Each structure stands twice: as structure tokens, then as C-alpha cells.
mmCIF file of C-alpha atoms in Angstrom:
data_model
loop_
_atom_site.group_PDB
_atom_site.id
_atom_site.type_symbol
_atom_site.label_atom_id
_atom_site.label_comp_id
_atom_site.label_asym_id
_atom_site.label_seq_id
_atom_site.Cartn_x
_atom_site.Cartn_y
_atom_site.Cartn_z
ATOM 1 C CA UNK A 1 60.848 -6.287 29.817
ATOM 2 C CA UNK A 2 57.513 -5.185 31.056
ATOM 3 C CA UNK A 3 55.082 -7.410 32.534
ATOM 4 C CA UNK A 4 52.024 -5.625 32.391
ATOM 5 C CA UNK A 5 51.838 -4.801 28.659
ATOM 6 C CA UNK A 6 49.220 -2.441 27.107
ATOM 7 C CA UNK A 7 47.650 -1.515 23.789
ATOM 8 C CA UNK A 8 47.217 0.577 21.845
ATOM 9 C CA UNK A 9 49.219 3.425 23.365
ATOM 10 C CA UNK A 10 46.491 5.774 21.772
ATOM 11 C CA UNK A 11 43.478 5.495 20.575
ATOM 12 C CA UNK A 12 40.660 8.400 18.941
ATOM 13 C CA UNK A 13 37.439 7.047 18.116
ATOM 14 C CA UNK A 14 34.153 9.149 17.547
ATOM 15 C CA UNK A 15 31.047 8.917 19.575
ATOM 16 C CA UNK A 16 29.253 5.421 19.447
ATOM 17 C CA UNK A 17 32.088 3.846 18.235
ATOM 18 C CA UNK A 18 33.420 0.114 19.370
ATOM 19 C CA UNK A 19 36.769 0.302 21.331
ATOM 20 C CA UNK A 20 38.719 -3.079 22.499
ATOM 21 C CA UNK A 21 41.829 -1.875 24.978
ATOM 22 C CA UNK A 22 43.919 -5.361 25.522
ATOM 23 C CA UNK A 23 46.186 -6.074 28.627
ATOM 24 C CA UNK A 24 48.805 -8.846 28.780
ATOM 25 C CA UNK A 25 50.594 -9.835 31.993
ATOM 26 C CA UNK A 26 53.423 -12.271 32.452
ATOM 27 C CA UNK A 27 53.722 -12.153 36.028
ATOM 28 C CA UNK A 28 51.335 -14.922 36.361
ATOM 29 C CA UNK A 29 48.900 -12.903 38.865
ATOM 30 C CA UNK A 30 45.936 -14.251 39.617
ATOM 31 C CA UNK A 31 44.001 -10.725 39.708
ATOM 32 C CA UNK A 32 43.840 -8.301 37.341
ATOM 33 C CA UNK A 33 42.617 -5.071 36.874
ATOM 34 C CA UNK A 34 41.177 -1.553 34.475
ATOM 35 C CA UNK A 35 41.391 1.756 36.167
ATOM 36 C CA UNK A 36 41.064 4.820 34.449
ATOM 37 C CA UNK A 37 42.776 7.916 35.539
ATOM 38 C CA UNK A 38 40.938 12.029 34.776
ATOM 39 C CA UNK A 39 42.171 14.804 36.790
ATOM 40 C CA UNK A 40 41.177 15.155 39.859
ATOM 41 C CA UNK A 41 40.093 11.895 40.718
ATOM 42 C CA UNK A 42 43.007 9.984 40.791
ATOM 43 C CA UNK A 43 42.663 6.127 39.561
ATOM 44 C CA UNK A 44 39.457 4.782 39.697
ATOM 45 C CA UNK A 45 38.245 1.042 38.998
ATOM 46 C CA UNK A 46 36.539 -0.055 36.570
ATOM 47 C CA UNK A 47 36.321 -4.071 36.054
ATOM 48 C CA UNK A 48 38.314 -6.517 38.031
ATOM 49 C CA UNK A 49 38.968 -10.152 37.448
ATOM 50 C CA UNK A 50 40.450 -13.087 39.855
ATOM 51 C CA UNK A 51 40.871 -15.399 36.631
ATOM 52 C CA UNK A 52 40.069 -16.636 33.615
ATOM 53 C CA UNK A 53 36.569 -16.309 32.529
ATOM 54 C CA UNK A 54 35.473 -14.309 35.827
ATOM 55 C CA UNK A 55 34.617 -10.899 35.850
ATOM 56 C CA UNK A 56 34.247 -8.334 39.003
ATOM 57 C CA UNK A 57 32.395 -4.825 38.948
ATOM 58 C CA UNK A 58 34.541 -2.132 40.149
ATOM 59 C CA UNK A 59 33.188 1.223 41.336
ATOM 60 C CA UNK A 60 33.113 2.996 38.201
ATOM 61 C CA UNK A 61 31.633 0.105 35.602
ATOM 62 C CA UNK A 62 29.010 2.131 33.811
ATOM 63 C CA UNK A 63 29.521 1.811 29.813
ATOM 64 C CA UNK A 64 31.972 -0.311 29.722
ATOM 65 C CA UNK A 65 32.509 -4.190 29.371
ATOM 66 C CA UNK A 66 35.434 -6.763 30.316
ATOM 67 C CA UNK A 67 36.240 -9.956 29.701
ATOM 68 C CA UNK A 68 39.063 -12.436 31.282
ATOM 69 C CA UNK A 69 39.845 -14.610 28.547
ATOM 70 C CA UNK A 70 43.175 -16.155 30.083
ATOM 71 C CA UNK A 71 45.216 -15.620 33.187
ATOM 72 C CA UNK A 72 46.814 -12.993 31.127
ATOM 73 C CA UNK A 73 44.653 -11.617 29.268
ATOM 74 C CA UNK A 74 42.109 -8.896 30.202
ATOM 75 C CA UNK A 75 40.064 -6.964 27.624
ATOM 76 C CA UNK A 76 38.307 -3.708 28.406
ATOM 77 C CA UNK A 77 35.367 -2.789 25.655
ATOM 78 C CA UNK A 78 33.255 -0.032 25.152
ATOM 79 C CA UNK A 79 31.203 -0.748 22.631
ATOM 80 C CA UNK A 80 29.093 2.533 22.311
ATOM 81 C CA UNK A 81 31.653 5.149 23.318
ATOM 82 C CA UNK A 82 30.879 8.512 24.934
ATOM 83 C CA UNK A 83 33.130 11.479 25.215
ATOM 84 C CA UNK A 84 32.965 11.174 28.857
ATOM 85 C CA UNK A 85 34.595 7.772 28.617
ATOM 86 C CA UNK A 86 37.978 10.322 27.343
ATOM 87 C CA UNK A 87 40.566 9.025 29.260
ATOM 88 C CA UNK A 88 43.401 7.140 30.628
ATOM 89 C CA UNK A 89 43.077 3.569 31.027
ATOM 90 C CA UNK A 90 45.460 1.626 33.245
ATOM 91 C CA UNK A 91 45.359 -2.375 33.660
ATOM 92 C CA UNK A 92 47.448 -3.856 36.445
ATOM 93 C CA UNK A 93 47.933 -7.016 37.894
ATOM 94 C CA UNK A 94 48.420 -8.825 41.380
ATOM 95 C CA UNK A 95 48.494 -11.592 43.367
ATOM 96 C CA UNK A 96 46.493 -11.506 46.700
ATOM 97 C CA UNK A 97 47.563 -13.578 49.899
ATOM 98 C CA UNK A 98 51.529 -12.759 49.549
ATOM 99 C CA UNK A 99 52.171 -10.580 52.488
ATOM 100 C CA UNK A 100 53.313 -7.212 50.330
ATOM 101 C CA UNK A 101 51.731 -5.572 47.608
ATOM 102 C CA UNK A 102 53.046 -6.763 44.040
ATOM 103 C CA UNK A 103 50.989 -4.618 41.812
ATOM 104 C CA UNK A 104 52.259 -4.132 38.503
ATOM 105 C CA UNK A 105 50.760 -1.229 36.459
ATOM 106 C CA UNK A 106 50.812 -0.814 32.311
ATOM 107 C CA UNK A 107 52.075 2.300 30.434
ATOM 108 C CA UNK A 108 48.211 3.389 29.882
ATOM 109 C CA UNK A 109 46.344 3.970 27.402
ATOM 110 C CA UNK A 110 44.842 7.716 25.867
ATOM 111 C CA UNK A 111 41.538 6.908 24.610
ATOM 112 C CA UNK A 112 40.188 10.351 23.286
ATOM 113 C CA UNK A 113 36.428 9.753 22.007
ATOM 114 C CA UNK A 114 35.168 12.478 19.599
ATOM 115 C CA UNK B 1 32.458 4.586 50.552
ATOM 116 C CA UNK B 2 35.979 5.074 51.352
ATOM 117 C CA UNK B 3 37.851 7.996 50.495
ATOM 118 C CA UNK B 4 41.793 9.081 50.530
ATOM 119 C CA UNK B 5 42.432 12.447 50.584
ATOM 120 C CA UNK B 6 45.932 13.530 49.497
ATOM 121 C CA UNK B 7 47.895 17.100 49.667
ATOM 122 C CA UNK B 8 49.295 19.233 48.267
ATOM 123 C CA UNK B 9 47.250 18.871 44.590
ATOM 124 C CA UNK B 10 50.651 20.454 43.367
ATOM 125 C CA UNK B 11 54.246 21.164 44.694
ATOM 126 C CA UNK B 12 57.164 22.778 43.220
ATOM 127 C CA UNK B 13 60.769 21.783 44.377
ATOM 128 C CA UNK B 14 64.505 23.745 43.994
ATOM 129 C CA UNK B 15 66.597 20.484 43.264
ATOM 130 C CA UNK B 16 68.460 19.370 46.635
ATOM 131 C CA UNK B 17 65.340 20.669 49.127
ATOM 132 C CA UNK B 18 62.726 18.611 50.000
ATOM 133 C CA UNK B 19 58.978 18.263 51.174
ATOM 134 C CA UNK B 20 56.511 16.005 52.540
ATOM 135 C CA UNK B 21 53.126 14.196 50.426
ATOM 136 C CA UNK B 22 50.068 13.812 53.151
ATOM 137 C CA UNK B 23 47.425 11.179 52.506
ATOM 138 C CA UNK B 24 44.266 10.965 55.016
ATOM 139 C CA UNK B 25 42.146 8.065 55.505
ATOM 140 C CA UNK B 26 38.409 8.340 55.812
ATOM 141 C CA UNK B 27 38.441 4.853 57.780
ATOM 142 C CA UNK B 28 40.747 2.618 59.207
ATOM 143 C CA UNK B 29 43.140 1.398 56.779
ATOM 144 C CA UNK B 30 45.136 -2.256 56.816
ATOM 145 C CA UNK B 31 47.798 -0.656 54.244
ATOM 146 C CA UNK B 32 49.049 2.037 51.932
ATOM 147 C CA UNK B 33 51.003 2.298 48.910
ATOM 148 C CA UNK B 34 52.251 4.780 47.219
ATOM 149 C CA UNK B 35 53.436 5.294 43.432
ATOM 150 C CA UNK B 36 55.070 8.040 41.258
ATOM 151 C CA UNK B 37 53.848 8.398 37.613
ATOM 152 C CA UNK B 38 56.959 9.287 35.575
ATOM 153 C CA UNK B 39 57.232 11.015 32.455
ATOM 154 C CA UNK B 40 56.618 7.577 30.321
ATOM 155 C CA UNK B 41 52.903 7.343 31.723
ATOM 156 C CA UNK B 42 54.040 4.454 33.712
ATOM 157 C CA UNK B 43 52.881 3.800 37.396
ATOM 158 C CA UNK B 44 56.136 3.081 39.671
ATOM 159 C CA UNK B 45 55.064 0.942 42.809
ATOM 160 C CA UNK B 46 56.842 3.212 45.522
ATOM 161 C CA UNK B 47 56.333 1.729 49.047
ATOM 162 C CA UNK B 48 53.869 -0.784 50.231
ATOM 163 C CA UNK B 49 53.141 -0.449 54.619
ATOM 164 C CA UNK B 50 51.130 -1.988 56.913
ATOM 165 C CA UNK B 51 52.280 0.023 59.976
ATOM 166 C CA UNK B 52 55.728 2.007 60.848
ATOM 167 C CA UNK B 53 58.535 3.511 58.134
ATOM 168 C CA UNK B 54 60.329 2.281 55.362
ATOM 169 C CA UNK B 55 62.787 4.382 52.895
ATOM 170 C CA UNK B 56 64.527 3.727 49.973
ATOM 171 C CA UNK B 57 67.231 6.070 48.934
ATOM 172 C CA UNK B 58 65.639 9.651 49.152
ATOM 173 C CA UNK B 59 62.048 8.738 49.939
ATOM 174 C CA UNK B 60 60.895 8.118 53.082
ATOM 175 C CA UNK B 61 57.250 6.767 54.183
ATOM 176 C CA UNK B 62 55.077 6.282 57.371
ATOM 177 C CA UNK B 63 51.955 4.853 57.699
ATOM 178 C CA UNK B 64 50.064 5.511 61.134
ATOM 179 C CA UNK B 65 46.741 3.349 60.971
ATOM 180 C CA UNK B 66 45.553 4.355 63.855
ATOM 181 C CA UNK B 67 45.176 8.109 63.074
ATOM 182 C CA UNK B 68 44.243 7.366 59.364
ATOM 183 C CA UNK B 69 47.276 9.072 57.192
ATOM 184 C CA UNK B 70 50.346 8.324 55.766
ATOM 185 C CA UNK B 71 53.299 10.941 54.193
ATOM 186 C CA UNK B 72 56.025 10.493 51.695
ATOM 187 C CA UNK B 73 58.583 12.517 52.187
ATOM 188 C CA UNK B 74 61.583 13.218 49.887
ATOM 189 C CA UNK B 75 65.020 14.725 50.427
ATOM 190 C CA UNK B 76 67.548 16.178 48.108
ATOM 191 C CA UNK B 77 64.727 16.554 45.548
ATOM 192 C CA UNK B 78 66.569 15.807 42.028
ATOM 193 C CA UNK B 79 64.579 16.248 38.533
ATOM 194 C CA UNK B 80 64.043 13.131 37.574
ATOM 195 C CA UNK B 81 61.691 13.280 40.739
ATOM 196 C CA UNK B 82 59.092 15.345 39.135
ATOM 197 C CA UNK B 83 55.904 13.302 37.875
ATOM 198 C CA UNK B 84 52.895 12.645 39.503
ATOM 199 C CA UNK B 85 52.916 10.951 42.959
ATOM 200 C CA UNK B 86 49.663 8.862 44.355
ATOM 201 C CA UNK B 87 48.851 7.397 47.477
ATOM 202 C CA UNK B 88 46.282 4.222 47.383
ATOM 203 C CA UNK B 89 44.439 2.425 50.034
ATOM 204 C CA UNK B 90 44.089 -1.316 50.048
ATOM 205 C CA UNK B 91 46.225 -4.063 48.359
ATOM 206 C CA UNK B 92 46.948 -5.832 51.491
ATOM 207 C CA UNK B 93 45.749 -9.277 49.735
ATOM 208 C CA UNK B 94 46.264 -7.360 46.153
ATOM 209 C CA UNK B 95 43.246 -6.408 46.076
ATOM 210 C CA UNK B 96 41.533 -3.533 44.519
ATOM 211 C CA UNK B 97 42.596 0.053 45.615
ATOM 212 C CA UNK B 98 41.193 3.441 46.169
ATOM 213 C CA UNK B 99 43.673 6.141 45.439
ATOM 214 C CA UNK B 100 44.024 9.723 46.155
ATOM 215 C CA UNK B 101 43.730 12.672 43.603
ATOM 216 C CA UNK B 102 47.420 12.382 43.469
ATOM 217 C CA UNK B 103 50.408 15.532 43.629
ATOM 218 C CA UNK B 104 51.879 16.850 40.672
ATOM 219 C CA UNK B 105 55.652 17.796 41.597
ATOM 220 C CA UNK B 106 57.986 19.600 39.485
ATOM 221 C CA UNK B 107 61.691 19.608 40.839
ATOM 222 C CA UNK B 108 63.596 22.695 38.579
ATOM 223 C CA UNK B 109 67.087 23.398 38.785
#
């Protein structure tokens, strides 16, 4: 059963348009986290959180929004979209402090902006 | 800021031969990971090192801090190996990571 659980799996919305990705973990990590992956520069991070109702900037943060509304739930928004915000969006979790790296990734999701 | 800089961008394999995955390290890392994006989209959590080897099956990491890179090398290359392989710095207290462009291997028959 996966832990780090994703939707939607795709998503096409036109330019300017409001897009909610969701991300539910049940691995009870304190962290979690959006990336979004193009070619040719890997993952990068968008918005991180340590817990409920706290929010970190990552490096790439422009444009978008996030908000930790439990411990395992972690929204990403983008509530004008851009084609240049085409892309796939990975959440994962962790849980600092435990010695070895636990991170749990999602299946992703294709957000193509028109 | 930091960067990881991973080779080759793209490898071809003959099932049962194998090759090695570089990563290089702009600065001086605590740990590595590495993960393999399969066919399903999903992000597989390889290897985590602080220092030294480890290996699991047909894979086989290193991690040398001290000269900033790490490899991931795999034997006996079989096709459900092919998918996307990334290296990432950090995530030593789970923290956030910085990953490499990545290596997209196909292993053919």
C-alpha cells in the first residue's frame, strides 16, 4: 500500500487557471515535501513543511503556494497557472534525526498547463 | 548554491553487462542517495551513504566525501533495470535534497 499517495495522476488546465495537487502520507513523517521534475534539471524543490500549519520556501517557490493542513496532508496550489509551471510534481515525505534517509516519494503528478 | 553533477545524461546496456553512474559534488557532502525512477513514475529510494560501500543484489554504491562524488554501479544489467536513475545530496536529517540531472538507462535484450 503506498504511503506517499498523490492526486490527480494528471491534470490539463489552461493558462490562469486554479490548480490544487494534494499529497497524503501515512508514514507519520514529520517533513514533507513538492519537487517538480523537467528535463534536465533533475528534481527541484519547491515548498517544504516540518508540520502542520508550517510552511518552508524551497529553491524554486515562484508561482506557486502550499499549505500543511495536517501531518499528512500537504497541498501544492497554483492559482494563476503558467505554461512554464508544465510539469511533474513529486511530494515526499521524511523524518529528520533517524540516522538513514527514509524518504518516501509519490507516483507524481503530469500537470500540463495550456 | 550547491550543485550535483551526474554522468552519463544517457546509457544503453546489453542485458548481463554492466556500467557505472558518476555523481560530483560541488562542496563537501554529509550524504548521498540515490533512486531509480521506474516505468510507473515512481521514485525507488536506492541507497542512502554517509561514507564507504553498500550493495544490494546487483547495485553497488560508494560515496567518497572527501573527493566530492559518489558512483552506482550495476552488474548483470537485466531490463527491468532501465528507468531513470538520480543521485541527490542531503537527507542526512531528511532534509531537503539537491539532485542531479539524473541518467536515463535502457537495458535491451
Amino acid at each position: 500500500e503506498a504511503a506517499v499517495t498523490q492526486s490527480p495522476r494528471n491534470k490539463v488546465t489552461v493558462t490562469g487557471g486554479n490548480v490544487t495537487l494534494s499529497c497524503r502520507q501515512t508514514n507519520s513523517h514529520n517533513y514533507m515535501y513538492w519537487y517538480r521534475q523537467d528535463t534536465g534539471h533533475g528534481l527541484r524543490l519547491i515548498h517544504y513543511s516540518y508540520g502542520a500549519g508550517n510552511l518552508q520556501i524551497g529553491d524554486v517557490p515562484d508561482g506557486y503556494k502550499a499549505t500543511r493542513t495536517t501531518q499528512e496532508d500537504f497541498f501544492l496550489l497554483l492559482e494563476l497557472a503558467s505554461p512554464s509551471q508544465t510539469s511533474l510534481y513529486f511530494c515526499a515525505s521524511s523524518d529528520p534525526g533517524q540516522g538513514n534517509s527514509d524518504y518516501t516519494f509519490g507516483s507524481g503528478t503530469r500537470l500540463l498547463v495550456i | 548554491g550547491d550543485q550535483v553533477e551526474q554522468s552519463p545524461s544517457a546509457l544503453s546496456l546489453h542485458e548481463g553487462t554492466g556500467s557505472a553512474l558518476r555523481c560530483n559534488f560541488t562542496t563537501t557532502m554529509r550524504a548521498v542517495q540515490w533512486f531509480r525512477k521506474n516505468s510507473r513514475g515512481s521514485l525507488i529510494n536506492l541507497f542512502y551513504l554517509a561514507s564507504g560501500t553498500k550493495e544490494n543484489g546487483r547495485l553497488k554504491s560508494a560515496f567518497d566525501s572527501k573527493e566530492r562524488y559518489s558512483t552506482l554501479h550495476i552488474r548483470d544489467a537485466q531490463l527491468e533495470d532501465s528507468g531513470t536513475y538520480f543521485c541527490a545530496e542531503g537527507g542526512n536529517m531528511g532534509y531537503k535534497l539537491t539532485f542531479g540531472t539524473g541518467t536515463s538507462l535502457l537495458v535491451d535484450p
